[in-house]
């Protein structure tokens, strides 16, 4: 059984950050997310607004569905 979509989303964003040697803060600023909120989302302590996912994907130069 695969990961739940939200867990997969978190893991994929972390992997993209690592693979591209990016920090969380520039992503948060680009996506208009409070940096602490992004950090908590990536730790599994908070949810993220679906409307922000397009901006997150744009930061990485991919389509939104590719985050999953």
Coordinates of C-alpha atoms in Angstrom, one line a residue:
X1 CA 0.0 0.0 0.0
X2 CA 1.4 3.4 -1.0
X3 CA 1.7 6.5 1.1
X4 CA -1.3 8.7 1.8
X5 CA -1.3 11.6 -0.7
X6 CA -0.5 14.3 1.9
X7 CA 2.5 12.2 3.2
X8 CA 3.7 11.7 -0.4
X9 CA 3.4 15.4 -1.0
X10 CA 5.5 16.2 2.0
X11 CA 8.1 13.7 1.0
X12 CA 8.2 14.9 -2.6
X13 CA 8.7 18.5 -1.6
X14 CA 11.5 17.6 0.8
X15 CA 13.1 15.5 -1.9
X16 CA 12.9 18.3 -4.4
X17 CA 14.4 20.8 -2.0
X18 CA 17.3 18.4 -1.3
X19 CA 17.8 17.4 -4.9
X20 CA 18.0 21.1 -6.0
X21 CA 20.0 22.2 -3.0
X22 CA 17.3 24.7 -2.0
X23 CA 16.3 26.0 1.4
X24 CA 12.8 26.1 2.8
X25 CA 12.7 29.9 3.3
X26 CA 13.0 30.9 -0.4
X27 CA 10.3 28.4 -1.2
X28 CA 8.0 29.8 1.5
X29 CA 8.6 33.3 0.3
X30 CA 7.9 32.4 -3.4
X31 CA 4.7 30.5 -2.4
X32 CA 3.5 33.2 0.0
X33 CA 3.6 30.8 2.9
X34 CA 4.9 31.8 6.4
X35 CA 8.3 30.0 6.7
X36 CA 7.3 28.5 10.0
X37 CA 4.1 27.2 8.6
X38 CA 6.0 25.5 5.7
X39 CA 8.4 24.0 8.2
X40 CA 5.5 22.6 10.3
X41 CA 3.9 21.3 7.1
X42 CA 7.0 19.4 6.1
X43 CA 7.3 18.0 9.6
X44 CA 3.7 16.7 9.5
X45 CA 2.4 19.1 12.2
X46 CA 0.3 21.3 9.9
X47 CA -1.7 21.2 6.7
X48 CA -1.1 23.4 3.6
X49 CA -3.6 25.3 1.6
X50 CA -4.3 23.6 -1.7
X51 CA -4.2 27.0 -3.4
X52 CA -0.5 27.3 -2.5
X53 CA 0.5 24.1 -4.2
X54 CA 0.5 25.7 -7.7
X55 CA 3.0 28.3 -6.4
X56 CA 5.1 25.5 -4.8
X57 CA 5.1 23.6 -8.1
X58 CA 6.0 26.8 -9.9
X59 CA 9.0 27.3 -7.7
X60 CA 10.4 23.9 -8.9
X61 CA 9.4 24.5 -12.5
X62 CA 6.9 21.6 -12.5
X63 CA 3.1 21.2 -12.8
X64 CA 1.1 20.9 -9.7
X65 CA 0.2 17.3 -10.2
X66 CA 3.9 16.4 -10.3
X67 CA 4.2 17.2 -6.6
X68 CA 2.2 14.0 -6.0

